[in-house]
GROMACS .gro file of C-alpha atoms in nm:
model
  338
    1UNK     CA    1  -2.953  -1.340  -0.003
    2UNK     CA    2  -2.790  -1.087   0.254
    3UNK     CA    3  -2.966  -0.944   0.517
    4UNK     CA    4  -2.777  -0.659   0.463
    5UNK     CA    5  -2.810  -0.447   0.150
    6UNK     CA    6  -2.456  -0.265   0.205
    7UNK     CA    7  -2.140  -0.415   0.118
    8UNK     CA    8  -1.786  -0.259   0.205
    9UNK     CA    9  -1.518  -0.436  -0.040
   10UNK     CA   10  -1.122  -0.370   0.082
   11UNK     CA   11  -0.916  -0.444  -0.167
   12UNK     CA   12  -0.519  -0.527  -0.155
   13UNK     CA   13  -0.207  -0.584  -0.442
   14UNK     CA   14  -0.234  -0.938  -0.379
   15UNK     CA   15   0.039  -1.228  -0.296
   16UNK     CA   16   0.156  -1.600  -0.388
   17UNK     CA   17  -0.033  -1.851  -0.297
   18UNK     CA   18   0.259  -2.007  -0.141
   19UNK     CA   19   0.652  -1.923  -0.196
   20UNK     CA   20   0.691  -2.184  -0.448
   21UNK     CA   21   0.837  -2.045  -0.786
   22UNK     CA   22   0.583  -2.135  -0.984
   23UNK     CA   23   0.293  -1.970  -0.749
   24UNK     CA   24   0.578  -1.694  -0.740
   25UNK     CA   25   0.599  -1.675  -1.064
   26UNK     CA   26   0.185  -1.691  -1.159
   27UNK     CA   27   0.161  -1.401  -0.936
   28UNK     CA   28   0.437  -1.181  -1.123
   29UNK     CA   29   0.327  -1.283  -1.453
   30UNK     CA   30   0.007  -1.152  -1.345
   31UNK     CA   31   0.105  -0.852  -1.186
   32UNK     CA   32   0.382  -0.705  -1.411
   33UNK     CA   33   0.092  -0.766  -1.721
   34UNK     CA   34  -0.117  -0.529  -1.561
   35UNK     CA   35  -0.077  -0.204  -1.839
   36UNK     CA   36  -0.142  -0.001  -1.530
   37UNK     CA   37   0.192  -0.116  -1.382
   38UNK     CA   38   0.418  -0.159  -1.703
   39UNK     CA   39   0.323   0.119  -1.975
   40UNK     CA   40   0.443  -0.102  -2.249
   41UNK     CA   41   0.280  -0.289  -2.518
   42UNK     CA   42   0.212  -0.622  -2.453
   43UNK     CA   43   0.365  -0.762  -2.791
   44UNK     CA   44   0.700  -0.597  -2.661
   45UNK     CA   45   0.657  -0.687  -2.311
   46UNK     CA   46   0.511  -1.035  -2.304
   47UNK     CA   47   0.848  -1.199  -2.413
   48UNK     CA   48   1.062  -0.953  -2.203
   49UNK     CA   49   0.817  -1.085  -1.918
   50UNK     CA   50   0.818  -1.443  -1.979
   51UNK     CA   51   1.217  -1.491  -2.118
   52UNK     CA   52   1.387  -1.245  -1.922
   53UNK     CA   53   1.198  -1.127  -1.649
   54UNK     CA   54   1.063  -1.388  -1.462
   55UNK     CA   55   1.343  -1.667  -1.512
   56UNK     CA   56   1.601  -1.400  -1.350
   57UNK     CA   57   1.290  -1.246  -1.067
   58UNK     CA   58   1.074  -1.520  -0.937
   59UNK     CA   59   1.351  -1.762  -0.790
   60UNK     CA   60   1.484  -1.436  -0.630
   61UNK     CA   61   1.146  -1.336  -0.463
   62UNK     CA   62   1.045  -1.696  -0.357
   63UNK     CA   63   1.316  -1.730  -0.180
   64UNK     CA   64   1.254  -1.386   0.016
   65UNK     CA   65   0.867  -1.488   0.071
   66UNK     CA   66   1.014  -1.810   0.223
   67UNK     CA   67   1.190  -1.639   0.474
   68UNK     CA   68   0.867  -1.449   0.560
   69UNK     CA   69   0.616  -1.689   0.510
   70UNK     CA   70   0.499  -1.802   0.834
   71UNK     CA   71   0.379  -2.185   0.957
   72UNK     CA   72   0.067  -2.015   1.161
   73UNK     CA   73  -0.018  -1.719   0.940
   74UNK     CA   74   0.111  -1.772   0.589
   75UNK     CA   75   0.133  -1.448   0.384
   76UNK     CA   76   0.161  -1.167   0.612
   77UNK     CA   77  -0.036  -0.926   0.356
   78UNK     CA   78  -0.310  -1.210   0.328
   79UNK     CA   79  -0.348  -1.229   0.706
   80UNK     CA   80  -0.348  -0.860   0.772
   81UNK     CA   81  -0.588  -0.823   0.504
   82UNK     CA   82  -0.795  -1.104   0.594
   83UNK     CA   83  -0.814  -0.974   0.985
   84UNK     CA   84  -0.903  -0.586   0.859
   85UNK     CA   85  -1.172  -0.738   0.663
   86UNK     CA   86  -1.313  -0.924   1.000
   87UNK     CA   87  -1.243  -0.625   1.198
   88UNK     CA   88  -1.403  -0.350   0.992
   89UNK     CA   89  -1.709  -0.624   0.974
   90UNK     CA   90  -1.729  -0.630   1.351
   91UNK     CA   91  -1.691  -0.219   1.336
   92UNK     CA   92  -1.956  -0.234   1.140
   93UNK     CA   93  -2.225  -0.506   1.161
   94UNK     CA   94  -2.512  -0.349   0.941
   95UNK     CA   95  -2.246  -0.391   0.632
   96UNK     CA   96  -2.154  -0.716   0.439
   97UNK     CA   97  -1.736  -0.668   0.418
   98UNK     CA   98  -1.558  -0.862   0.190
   99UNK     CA   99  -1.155  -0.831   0.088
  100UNK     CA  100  -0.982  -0.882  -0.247
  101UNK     CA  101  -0.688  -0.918  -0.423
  102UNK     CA  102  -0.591  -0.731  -0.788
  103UNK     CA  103  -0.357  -0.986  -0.867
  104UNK     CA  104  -0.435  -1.310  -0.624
  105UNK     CA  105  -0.696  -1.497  -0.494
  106UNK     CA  106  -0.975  -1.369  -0.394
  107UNK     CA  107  -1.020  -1.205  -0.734
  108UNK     CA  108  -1.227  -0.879  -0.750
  109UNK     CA  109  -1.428  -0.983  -1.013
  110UNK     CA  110  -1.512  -1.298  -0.824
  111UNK     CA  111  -1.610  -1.084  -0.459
  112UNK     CA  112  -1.810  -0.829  -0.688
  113UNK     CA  113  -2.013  -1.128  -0.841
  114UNK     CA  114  -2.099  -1.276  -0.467
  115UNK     CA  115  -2.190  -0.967  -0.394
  116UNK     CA  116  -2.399  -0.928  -0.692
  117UNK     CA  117  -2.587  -1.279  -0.582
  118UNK     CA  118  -2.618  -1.148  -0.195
  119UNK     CA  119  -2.852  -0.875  -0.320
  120UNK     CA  120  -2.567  -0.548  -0.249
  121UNK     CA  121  -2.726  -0.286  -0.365
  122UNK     CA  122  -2.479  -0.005  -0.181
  123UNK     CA  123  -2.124  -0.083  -0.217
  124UNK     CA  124  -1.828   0.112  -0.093
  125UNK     CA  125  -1.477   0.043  -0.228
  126UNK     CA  126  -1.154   0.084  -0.037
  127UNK     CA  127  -0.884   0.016  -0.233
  128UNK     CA  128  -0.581  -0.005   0.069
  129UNK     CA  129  -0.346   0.242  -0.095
  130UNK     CA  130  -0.425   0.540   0.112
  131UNK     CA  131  -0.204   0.737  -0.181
  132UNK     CA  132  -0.363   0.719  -0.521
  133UNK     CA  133  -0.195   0.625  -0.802
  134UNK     CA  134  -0.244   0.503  -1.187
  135UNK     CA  135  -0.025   0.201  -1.053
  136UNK     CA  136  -0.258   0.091  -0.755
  137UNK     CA  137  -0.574   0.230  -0.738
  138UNK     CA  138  -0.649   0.311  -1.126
  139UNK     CA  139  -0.594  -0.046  -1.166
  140UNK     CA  140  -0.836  -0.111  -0.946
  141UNK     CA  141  -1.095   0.133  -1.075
  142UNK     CA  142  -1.025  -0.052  -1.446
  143UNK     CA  143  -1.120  -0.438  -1.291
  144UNK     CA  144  -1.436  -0.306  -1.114
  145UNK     CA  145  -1.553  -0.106  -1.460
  146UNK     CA  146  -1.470  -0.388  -1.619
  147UNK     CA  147  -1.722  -0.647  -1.389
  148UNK     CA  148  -1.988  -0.402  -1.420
  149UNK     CA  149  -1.975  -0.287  -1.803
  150UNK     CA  150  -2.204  -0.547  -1.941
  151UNK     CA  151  -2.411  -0.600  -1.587
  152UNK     CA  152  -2.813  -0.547  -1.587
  153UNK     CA  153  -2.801  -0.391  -1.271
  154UNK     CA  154  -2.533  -0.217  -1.128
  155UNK     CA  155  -2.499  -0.081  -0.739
  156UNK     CA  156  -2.521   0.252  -0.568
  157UNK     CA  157  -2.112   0.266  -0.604
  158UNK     CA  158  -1.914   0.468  -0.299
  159UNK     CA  159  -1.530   0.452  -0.442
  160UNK     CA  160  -1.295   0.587  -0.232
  161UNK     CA  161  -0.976   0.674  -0.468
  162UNK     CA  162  -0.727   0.882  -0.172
  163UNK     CA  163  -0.736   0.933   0.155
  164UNK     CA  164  -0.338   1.056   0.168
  165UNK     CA  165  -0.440   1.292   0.431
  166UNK     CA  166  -0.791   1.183   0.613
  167UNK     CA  167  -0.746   1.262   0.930
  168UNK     CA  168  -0.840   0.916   1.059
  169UNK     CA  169  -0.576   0.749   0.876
  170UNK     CA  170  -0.274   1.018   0.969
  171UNK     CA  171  -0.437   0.964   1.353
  172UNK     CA  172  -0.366   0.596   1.332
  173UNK     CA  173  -0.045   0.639   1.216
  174UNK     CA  174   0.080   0.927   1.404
  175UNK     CA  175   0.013   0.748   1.743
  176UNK     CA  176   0.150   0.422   1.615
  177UNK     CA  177   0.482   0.663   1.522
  178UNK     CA  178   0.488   0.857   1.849
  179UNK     CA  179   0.498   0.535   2.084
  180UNK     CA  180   0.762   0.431   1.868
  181UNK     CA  181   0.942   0.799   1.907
  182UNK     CA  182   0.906   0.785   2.299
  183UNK     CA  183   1.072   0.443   2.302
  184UNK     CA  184   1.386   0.471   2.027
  185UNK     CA  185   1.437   0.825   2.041
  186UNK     CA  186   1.555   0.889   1.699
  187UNK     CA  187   1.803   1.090   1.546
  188UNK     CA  188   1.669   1.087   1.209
  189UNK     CA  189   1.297   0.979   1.106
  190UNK     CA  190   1.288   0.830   0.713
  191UNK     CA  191   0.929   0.828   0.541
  192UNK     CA  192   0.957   0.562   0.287
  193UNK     CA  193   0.731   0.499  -0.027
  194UNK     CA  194   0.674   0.250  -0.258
  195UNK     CA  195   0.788   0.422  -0.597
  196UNK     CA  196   0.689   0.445  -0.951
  197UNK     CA  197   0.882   0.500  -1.248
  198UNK     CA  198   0.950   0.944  -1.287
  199UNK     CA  199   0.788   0.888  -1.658
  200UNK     CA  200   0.480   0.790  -1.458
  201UNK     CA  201   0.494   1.105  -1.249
  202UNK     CA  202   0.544   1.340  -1.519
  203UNK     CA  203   0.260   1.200  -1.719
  204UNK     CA  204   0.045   1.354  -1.475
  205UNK     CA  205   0.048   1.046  -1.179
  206UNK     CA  206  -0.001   1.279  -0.877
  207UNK     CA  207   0.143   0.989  -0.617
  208UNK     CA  208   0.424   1.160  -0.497
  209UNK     CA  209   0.209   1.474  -0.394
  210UNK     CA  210  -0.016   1.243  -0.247
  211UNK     CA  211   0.309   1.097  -0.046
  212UNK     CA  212   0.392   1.421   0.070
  213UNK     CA  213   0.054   1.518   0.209
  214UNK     CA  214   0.045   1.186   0.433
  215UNK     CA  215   0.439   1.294   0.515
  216UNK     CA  216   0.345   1.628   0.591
  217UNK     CA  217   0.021   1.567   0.819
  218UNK     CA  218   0.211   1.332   1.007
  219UNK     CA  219   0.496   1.587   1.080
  220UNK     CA  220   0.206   1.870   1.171
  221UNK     CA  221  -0.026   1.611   1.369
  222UNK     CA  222   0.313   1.533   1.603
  223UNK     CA  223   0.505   1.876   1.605
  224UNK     CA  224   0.796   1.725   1.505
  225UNK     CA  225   1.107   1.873   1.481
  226UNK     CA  226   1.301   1.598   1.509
  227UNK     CA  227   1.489   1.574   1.095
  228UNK     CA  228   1.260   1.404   0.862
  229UNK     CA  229   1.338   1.270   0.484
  230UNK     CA  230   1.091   1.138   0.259
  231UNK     CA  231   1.219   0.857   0.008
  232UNK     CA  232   1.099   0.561  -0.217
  233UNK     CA  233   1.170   0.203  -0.240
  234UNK     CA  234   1.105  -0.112  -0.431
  235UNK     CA  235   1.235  -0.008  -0.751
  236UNK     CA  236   1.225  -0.236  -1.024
  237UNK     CA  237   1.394  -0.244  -1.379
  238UNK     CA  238   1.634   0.012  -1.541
  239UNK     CA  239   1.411   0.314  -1.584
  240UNK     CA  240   1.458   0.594  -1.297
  241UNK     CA  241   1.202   0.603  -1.086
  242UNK     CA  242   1.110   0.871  -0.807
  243UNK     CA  243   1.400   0.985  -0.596
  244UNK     CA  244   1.563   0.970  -0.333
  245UNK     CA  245   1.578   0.635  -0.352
  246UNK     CA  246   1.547   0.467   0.022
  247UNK     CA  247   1.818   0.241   0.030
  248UNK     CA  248   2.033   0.541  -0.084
  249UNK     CA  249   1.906   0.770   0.159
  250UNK     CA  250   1.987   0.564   0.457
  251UNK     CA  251   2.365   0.479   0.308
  252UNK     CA  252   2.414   0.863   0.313
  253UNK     CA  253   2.249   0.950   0.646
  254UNK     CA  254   2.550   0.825   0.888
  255UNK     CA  255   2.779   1.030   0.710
  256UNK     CA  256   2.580   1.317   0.772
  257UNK     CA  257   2.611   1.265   1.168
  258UNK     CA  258   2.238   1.029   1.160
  259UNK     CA  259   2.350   0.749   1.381
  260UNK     CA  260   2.005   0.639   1.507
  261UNK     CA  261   1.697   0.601   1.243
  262UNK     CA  262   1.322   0.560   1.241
  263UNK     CA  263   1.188   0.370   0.915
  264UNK     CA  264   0.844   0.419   0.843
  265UNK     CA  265   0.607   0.318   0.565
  266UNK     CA  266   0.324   0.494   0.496
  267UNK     CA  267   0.165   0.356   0.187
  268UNK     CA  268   0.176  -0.019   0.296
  269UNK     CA  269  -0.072  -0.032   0.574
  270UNK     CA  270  -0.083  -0.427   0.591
  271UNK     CA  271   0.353  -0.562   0.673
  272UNK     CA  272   0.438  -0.770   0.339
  273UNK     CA  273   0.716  -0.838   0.131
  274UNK     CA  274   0.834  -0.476   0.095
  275UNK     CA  275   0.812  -0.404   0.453
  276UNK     CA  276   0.936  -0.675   0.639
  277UNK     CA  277   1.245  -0.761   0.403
  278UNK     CA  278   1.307  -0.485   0.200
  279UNK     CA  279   1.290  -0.233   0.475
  280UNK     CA  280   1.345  -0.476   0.761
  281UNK     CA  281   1.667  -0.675   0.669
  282UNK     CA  282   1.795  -0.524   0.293
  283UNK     CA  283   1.770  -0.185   0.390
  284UNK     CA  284   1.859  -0.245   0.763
  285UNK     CA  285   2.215  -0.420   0.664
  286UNK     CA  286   2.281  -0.100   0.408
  287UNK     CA  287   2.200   0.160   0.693
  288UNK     CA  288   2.449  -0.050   0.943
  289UNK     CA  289   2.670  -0.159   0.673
  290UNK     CA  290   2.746   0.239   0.651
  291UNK     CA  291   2.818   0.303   1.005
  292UNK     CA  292   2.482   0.363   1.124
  293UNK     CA  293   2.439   0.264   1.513
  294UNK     CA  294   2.048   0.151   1.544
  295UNK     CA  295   1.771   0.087   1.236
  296UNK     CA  296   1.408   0.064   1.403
  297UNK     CA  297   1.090  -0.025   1.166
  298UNK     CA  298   0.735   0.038   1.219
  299UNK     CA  299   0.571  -0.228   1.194
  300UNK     CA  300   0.274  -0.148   0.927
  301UNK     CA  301  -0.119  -0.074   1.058
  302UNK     CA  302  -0.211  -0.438   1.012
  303UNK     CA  303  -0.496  -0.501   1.269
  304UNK     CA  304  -0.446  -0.183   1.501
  305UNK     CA  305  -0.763  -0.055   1.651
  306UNK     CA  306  -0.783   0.323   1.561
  307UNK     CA  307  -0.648   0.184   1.166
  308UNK     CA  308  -1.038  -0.050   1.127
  309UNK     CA  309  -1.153   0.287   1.274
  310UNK     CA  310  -1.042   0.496   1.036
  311UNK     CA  311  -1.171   0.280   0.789
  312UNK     CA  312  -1.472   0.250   0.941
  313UNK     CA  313  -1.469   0.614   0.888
  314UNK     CA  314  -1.401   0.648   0.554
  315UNK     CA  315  -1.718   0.418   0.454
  316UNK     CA  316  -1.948   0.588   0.684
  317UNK     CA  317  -1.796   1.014   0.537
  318UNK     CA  318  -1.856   0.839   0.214
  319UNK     CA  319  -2.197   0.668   0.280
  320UNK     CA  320  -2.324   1.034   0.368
  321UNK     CA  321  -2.140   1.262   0.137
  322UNK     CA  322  -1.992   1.010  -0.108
  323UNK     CA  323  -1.632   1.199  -0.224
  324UNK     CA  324  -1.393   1.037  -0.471
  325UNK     CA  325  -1.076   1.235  -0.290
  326UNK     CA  326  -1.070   1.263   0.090
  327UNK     CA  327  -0.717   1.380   0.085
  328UNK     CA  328  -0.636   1.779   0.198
  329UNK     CA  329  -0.420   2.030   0.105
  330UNK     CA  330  -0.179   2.136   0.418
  331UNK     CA  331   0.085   2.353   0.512
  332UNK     CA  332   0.442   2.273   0.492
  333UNK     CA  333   0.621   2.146   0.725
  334UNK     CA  334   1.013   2.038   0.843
  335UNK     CA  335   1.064   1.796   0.549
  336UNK     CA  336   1.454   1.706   0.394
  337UNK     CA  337   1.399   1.541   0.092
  338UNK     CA  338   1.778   1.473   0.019
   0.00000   0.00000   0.00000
């Protein structure tokens, strides 16, 4: 048993085991089944998946996790996550914190069940999308109703669904962004998203709100008035998905006079296959490739100190006045969105 009786659970998307195809491919199977993430029915989408799919996708993506995949770390989104987890448990010693994956090991049926057998009788989950959607965070409010539908005993549950604007999180990030500033003086600063399919959005997914509330904090926590655009990447498939689409956005910006760029990423707060070579080599070369002069990333939260804080905060808000939407309404602000 635990001596302590509170549990924090952080929960990420989840990544191959290694950057083998096959563990590439047993994560994308299991990923792209998810109803959540393809609204299709499985009888029509199983042998899309398995004939066409993955044969053309996984090869593709191992070989991009093998250029990321590191000898003394592995899986950048499994370290990060791993070291937030430690962090947060440091932060916060009266809690038992645990991390887990939707679609890799550690499985979050698999944490909620050692948590069930340490005794956790107060359990506060963090799913590490600070924007909500039906895509991330729904999913992960279907696996932990699904652990706990048949269970004698269920916990004092503290779900935390959005924190798109907790001031915390838009602290962390605006300080990480304004070192950055000082040092590359930008000409252009690019907020970039991971996107979901429009069809998503206009069956009532409020991500891209949620997007432009963390955009929009950011730009009234700094003052900025340097240009901002807000975009979204990591399409997938033929359906059109929220625009502008990032890659397109920084073709265009040189020939509107945007010579030096600032890419950053709110939604992904640990660095991962999106960040580091989507954003840090595809979409560099297309920004360059277009006759922009200098493409600078920032690097994701990962481990940063005022990032476990703000999570820290977020349990401890909840553990008082437990809120399933920490997010805020706020003014506009100078925001380009084409």
């Amino acid at each position: 048993m635990s001596k302590n009786q509170k549990g924090i659970l952080l929960i990420n998307l989840g990544t191959p085991s290694d950057p083998s195809v096959p563990a590439v491919t047993k994560f994308l199977r299991r990923f792209l089944s998810d109803r959540r993430v393809i609204h299709m029915l499985p009888l029509l989408w199983q042998p899309i998946l398995n004939l066409m799919v993955l044969p053309k996708y996984a090869p593709k993506s191992a070989a991009n996790y093998e250029r990321l995949w590191s000898s003394g770390i592995g899986s950048p989104l499994l370290h990060y996550t791993q070291r937030q987890a430690q962090l947060l448990a440091k932060r916060l010693p009266e809690y038992t914190v645990r991390y887990a994956m939707s679609y890799s090991q550690p499985l979050i049926g698999a944490v909620l069940k050692e948590f069930e057998f340490q005794g956790i009788t107060d359990l506060t989950i963090i799913p590490l999308y600070p924007q909500y959607s039906t895509t991330t965070t729904a999913s992960v409010q279907d696996d932990v109703a699904r652990f706990y539908k048949d269970r004698k005993t269920v916990p004092e549950i503290r779900f935390v669904s959005d924190y798109s604007s907790f001031w915390p999180y838009i602290k962390a990030l605006s300080n990480k962004l304004q070192k950055a500033i000082l040092k590359v003086n930008p000409d252009a600063i690019v907020f970039s998203y991971h996107g979901i399919p429009l069809s998503y959005q206009k069956a009532g997914d409020p991500y891209a709100q949620r997007c432009r509330q963390t955009t929009m904090a950011v730009i009234e926590r700094l003052g900025l008035h340097i240009p901002c655009f807000q975009s979204y990447q990591s399409r997938f498939g033929p359906a059109e998905w929220l625009k502008p689409a990032t890659k397109d956005l920084l073709t265009e910006l040189p020939k509107q006079g945007y010579q030096k760029v600032l890419v950053v990423a709110p939604s992904f707060v640990s660095d991962c296959l999106e960040t580091i070579q989507e954003l840090g080599e595809e979409n560099r070369d297309a920004f360059l490739t277009a006759g922009g002069r200098e493409y600078q990333l920032l690097p994701a939260l990962n481990d940063d100190p005022e990032w476990i804080e703000a999570l820290a905060q977020l349990t401890l808000l909840n553990a008082v006045m437990p809120a399933q939407n920490t997010a805020m309404d706020l003014p506009s602000a100078y925001l380009q969105t084409e």
